[in-house]
PDB file of C-alpha atoms in Angstrom:
ATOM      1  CA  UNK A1302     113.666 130.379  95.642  1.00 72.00           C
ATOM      2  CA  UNK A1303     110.364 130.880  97.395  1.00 84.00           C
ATOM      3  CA  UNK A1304     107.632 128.650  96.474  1.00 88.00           C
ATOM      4  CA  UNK A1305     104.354 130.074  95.498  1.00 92.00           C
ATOM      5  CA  UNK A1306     102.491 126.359  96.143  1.00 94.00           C
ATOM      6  CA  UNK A1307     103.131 124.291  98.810  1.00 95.00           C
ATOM      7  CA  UNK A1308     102.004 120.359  98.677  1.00 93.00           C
ATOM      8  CA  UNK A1309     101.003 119.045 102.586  1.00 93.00           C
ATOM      9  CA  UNK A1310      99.729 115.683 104.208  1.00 90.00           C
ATOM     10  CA  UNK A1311      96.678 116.183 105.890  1.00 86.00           C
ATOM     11  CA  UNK A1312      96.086 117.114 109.309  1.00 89.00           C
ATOM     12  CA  UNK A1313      92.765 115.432 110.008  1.00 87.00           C
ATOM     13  CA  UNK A1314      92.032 113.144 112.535  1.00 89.00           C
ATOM     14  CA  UNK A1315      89.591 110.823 110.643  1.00 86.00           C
ATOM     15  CA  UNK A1316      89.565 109.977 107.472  1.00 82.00           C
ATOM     16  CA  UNK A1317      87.496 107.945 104.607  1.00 77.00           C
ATOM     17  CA  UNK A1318      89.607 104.834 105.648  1.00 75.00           C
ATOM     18  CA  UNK A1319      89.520 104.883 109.458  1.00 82.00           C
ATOM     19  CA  UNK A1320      91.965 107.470 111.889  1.00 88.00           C
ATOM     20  CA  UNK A1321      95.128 108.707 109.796  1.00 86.00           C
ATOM     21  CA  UNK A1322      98.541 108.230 111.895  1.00 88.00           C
ATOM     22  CA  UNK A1323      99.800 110.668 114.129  1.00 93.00           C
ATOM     23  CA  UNK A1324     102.775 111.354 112.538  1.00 92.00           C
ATOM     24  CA  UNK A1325     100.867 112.313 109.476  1.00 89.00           C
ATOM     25  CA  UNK A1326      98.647 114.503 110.728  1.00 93.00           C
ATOM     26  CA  UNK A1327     102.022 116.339 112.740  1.00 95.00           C
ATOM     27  CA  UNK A1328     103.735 116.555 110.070  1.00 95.00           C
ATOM     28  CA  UNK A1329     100.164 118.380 107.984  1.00 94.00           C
ATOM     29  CA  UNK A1330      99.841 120.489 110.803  1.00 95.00           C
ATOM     30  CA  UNK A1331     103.405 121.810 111.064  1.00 95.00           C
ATOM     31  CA  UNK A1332     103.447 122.718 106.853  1.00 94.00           C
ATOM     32  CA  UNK A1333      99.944 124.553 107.241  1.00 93.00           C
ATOM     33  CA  UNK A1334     101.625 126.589 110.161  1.00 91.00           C
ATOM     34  CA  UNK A1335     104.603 127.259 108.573  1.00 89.00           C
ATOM     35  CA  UNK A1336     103.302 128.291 105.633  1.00 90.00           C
ATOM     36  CA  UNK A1337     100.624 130.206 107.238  1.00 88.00           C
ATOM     37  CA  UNK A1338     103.428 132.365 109.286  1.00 86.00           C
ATOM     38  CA  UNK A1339     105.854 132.864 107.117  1.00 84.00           C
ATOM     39  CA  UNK A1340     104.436 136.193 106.132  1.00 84.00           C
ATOM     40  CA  UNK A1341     103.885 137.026 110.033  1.00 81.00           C
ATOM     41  CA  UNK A1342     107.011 139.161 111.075  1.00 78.00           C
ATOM     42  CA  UNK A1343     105.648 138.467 115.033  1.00 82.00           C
ATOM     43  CA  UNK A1344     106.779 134.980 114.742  1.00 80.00           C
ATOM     44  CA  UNK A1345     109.925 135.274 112.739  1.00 75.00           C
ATOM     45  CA  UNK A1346     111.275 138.292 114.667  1.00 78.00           C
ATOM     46  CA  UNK A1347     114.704 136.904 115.288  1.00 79.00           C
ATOM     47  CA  UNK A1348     115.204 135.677 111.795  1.00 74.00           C
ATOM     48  CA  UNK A1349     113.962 138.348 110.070  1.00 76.00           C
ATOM     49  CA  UNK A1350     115.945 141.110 112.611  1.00 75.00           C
ATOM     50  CA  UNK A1351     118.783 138.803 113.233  1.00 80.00           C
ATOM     51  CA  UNK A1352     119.504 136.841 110.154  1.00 78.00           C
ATOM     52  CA  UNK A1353     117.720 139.560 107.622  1.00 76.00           C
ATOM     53  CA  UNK A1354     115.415 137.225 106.734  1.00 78.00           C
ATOM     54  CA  UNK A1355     112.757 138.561 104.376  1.00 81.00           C
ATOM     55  CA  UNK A1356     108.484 137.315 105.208  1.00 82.00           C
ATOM     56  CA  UNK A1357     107.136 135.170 101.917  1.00 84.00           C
ATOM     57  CA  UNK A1358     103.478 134.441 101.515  1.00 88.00           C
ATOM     58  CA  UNK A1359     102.733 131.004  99.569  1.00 90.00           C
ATOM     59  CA  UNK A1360      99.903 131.368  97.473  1.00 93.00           C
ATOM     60  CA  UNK A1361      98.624 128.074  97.743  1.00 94.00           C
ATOM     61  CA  UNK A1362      98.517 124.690 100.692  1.00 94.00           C
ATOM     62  CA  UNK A1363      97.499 121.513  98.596  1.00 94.00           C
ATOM     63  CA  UNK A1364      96.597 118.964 101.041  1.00 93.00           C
ATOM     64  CA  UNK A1365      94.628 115.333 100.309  1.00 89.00           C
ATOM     65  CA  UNK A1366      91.056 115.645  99.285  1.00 87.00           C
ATOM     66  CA  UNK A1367      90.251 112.406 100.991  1.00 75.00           C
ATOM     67  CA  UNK A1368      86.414 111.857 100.971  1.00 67.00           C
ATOM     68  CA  UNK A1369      85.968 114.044  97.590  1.00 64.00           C
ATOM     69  CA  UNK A1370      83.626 116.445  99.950  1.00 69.00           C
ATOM     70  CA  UNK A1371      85.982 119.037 100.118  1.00 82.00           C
ATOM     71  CA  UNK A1372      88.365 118.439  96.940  1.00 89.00           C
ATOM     72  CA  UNK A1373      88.969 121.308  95.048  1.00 91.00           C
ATOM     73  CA  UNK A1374      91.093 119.352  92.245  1.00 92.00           C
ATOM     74  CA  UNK A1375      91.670 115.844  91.109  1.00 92.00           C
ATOM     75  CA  UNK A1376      93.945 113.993  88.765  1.00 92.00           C
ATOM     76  CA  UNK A1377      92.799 110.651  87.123  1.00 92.00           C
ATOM     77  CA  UNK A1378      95.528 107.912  87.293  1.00 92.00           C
ATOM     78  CA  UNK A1379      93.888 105.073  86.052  1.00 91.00           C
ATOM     79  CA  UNK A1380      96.020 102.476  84.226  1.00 89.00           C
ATOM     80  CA  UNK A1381      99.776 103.348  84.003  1.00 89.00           C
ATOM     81  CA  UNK A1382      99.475 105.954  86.529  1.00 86.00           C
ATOM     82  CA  UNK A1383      98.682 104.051  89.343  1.00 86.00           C
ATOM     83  CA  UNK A1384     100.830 101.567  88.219  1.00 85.00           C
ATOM     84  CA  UNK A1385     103.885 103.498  88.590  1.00 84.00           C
ATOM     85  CA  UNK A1386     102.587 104.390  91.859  1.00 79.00           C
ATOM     86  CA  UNK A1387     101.975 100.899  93.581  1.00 76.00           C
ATOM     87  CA  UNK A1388     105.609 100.317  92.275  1.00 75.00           C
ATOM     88  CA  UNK A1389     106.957 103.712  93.805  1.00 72.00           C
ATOM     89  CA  UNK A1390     105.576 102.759  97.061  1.00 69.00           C
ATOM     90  CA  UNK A1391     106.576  99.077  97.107  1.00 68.00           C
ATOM     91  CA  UNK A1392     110.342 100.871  96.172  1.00 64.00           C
ATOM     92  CA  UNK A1393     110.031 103.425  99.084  1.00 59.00           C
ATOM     93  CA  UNK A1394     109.766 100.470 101.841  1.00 56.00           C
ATOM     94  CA  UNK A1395     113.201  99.018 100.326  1.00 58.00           C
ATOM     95  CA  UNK A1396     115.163 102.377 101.956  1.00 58.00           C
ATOM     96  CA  UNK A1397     118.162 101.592 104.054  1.00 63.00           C
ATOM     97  CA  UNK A1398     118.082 102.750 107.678  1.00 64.00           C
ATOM     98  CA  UNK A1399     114.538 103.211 107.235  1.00 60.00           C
ATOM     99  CA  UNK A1400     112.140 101.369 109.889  1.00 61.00           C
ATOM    100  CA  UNK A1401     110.188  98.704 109.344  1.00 61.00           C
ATOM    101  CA  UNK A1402     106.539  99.194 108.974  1.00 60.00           C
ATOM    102  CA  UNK A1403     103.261  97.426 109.889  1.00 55.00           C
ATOM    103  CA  UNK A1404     102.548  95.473 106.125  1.00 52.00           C
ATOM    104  CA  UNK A1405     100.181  97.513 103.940  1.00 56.00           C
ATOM    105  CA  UNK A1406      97.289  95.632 102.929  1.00 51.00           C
ATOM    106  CA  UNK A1407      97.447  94.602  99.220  1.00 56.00           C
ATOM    107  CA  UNK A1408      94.031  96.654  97.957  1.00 56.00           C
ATOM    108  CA  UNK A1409      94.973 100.143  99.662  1.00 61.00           C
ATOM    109  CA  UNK A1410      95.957 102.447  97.010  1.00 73.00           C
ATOM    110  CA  UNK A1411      93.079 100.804  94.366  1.00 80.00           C
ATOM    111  CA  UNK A1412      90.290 100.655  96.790  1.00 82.00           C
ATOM    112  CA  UNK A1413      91.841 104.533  97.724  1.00 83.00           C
ATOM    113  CA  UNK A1414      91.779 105.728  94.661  1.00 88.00           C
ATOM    114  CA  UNK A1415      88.788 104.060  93.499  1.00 90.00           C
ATOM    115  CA  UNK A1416      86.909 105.979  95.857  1.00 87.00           C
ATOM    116  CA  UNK A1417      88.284 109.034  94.680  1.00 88.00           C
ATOM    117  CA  UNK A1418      87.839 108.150  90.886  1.00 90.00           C
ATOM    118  CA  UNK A1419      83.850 107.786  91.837  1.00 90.00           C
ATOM    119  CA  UNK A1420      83.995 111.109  93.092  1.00 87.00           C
ATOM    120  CA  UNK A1421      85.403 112.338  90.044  1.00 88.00           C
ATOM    121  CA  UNK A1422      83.418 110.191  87.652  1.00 93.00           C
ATOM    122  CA  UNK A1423      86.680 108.293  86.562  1.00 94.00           C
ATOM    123  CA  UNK A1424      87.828 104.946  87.561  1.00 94.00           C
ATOM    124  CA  UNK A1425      90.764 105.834  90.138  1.00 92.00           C
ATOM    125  CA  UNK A1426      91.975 109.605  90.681  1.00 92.00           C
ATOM    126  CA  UNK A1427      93.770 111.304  93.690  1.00 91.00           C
ATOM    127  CA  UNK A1428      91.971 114.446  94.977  1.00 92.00           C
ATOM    128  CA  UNK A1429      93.661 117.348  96.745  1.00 92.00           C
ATOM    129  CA  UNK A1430      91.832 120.860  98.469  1.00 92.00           C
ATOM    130  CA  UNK A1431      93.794 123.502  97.065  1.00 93.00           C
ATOM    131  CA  UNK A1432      93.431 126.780 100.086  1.00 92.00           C
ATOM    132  CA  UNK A1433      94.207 130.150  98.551  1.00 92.00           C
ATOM    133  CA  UNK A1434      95.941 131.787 101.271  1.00 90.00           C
ATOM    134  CA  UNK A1435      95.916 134.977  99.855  1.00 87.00           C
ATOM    135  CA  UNK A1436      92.212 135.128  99.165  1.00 87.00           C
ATOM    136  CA  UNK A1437      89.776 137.332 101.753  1.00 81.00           C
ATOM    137  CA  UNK A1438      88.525 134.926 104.260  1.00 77.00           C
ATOM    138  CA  UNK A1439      85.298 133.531 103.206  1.00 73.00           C
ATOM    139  CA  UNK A1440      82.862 135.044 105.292  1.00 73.00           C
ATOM    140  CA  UNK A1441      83.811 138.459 104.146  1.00 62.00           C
ATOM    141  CA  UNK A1442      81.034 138.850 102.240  1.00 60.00           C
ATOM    142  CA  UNK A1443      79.595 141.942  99.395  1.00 63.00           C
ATOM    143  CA  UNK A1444      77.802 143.297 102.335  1.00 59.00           C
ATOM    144  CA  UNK A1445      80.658 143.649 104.231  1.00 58.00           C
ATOM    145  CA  UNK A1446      82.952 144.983 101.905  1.00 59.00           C
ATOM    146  CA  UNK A1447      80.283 147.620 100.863  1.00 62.00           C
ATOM    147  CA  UNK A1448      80.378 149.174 104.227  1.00 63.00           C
ATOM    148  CA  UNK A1449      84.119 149.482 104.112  1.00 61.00           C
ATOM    149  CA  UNK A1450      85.348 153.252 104.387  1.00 63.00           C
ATOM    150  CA  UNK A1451      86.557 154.048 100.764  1.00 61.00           C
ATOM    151  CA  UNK A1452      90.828 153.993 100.346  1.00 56.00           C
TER     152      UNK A1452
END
């Protein structure tokens, strides 16, 4: 099946809450560029001639929205929501053969999501930046698709 939206980490170096881990940002970069060229057959030439591997073009990368600058979406999880989430992410460090961590400080995921919720006028929310990445780039402009030759 080939997805039409693809959900990412982010790939930026700073964030609201100080620099984001390397791994992180690795593992942002490496979705954006794989979702990026899977439609470009000069990457993928010895799958695609090889294995007969057909291109795909995602419609959509949904990474964080961190700072609420540059969200595109948000979804409120005040209450319950966030909630399930501290507990979900309590349950993830309990994973056997997975390495211990550095301790999270207690407050992260409220005082996170708290400063999303602001942005979206609710008490806690998660935002995300949705990139259409079948949509013209955006400095093609009316101008400049006025002065294309007609098809």
């Amino acid at each position: 099946m080939e997805p039409d939206v693809v959900l990412g980490t982010g790939y930026e170096i700073e964030t609201p809450y100080g620099f984001d881990q390397a791994d992180h940002r690795a593992a942002g970069l490496a979705t954006l560029d794989a979702v990026r060229d899977a439609v470009n057959r000069w990457v993928f030439q010895e799958q695609i001639d090889d294995e007969g591997l057909a291109l795909h073009s995602v419609r959509r990368l949904i990474v964080p929205g961190l700072d609420g600058s540059g969200a595109t979406h948000g979804v409120e999880v005040t209450g319950e929501p966030l909630r399930r989430g501290r507990r979900l992410a309590r349950g993830a460090r309990r994973i056997p053969g997975r390495a211990p961590g550095p301790p999270r400080p207690r407050g992260l995921h409220p005082a996170s999501t708290a400063m999303s919720g602001k942005a979206m006028g609710v008490e806690h929310a998660v935002l995300f930046r949705a990139h259409d990445l079948q949509a013209p780039p955006e400095f093609e402009t009316e101008q400049v698709r006025d002065r294309r030759p007609a098809e």
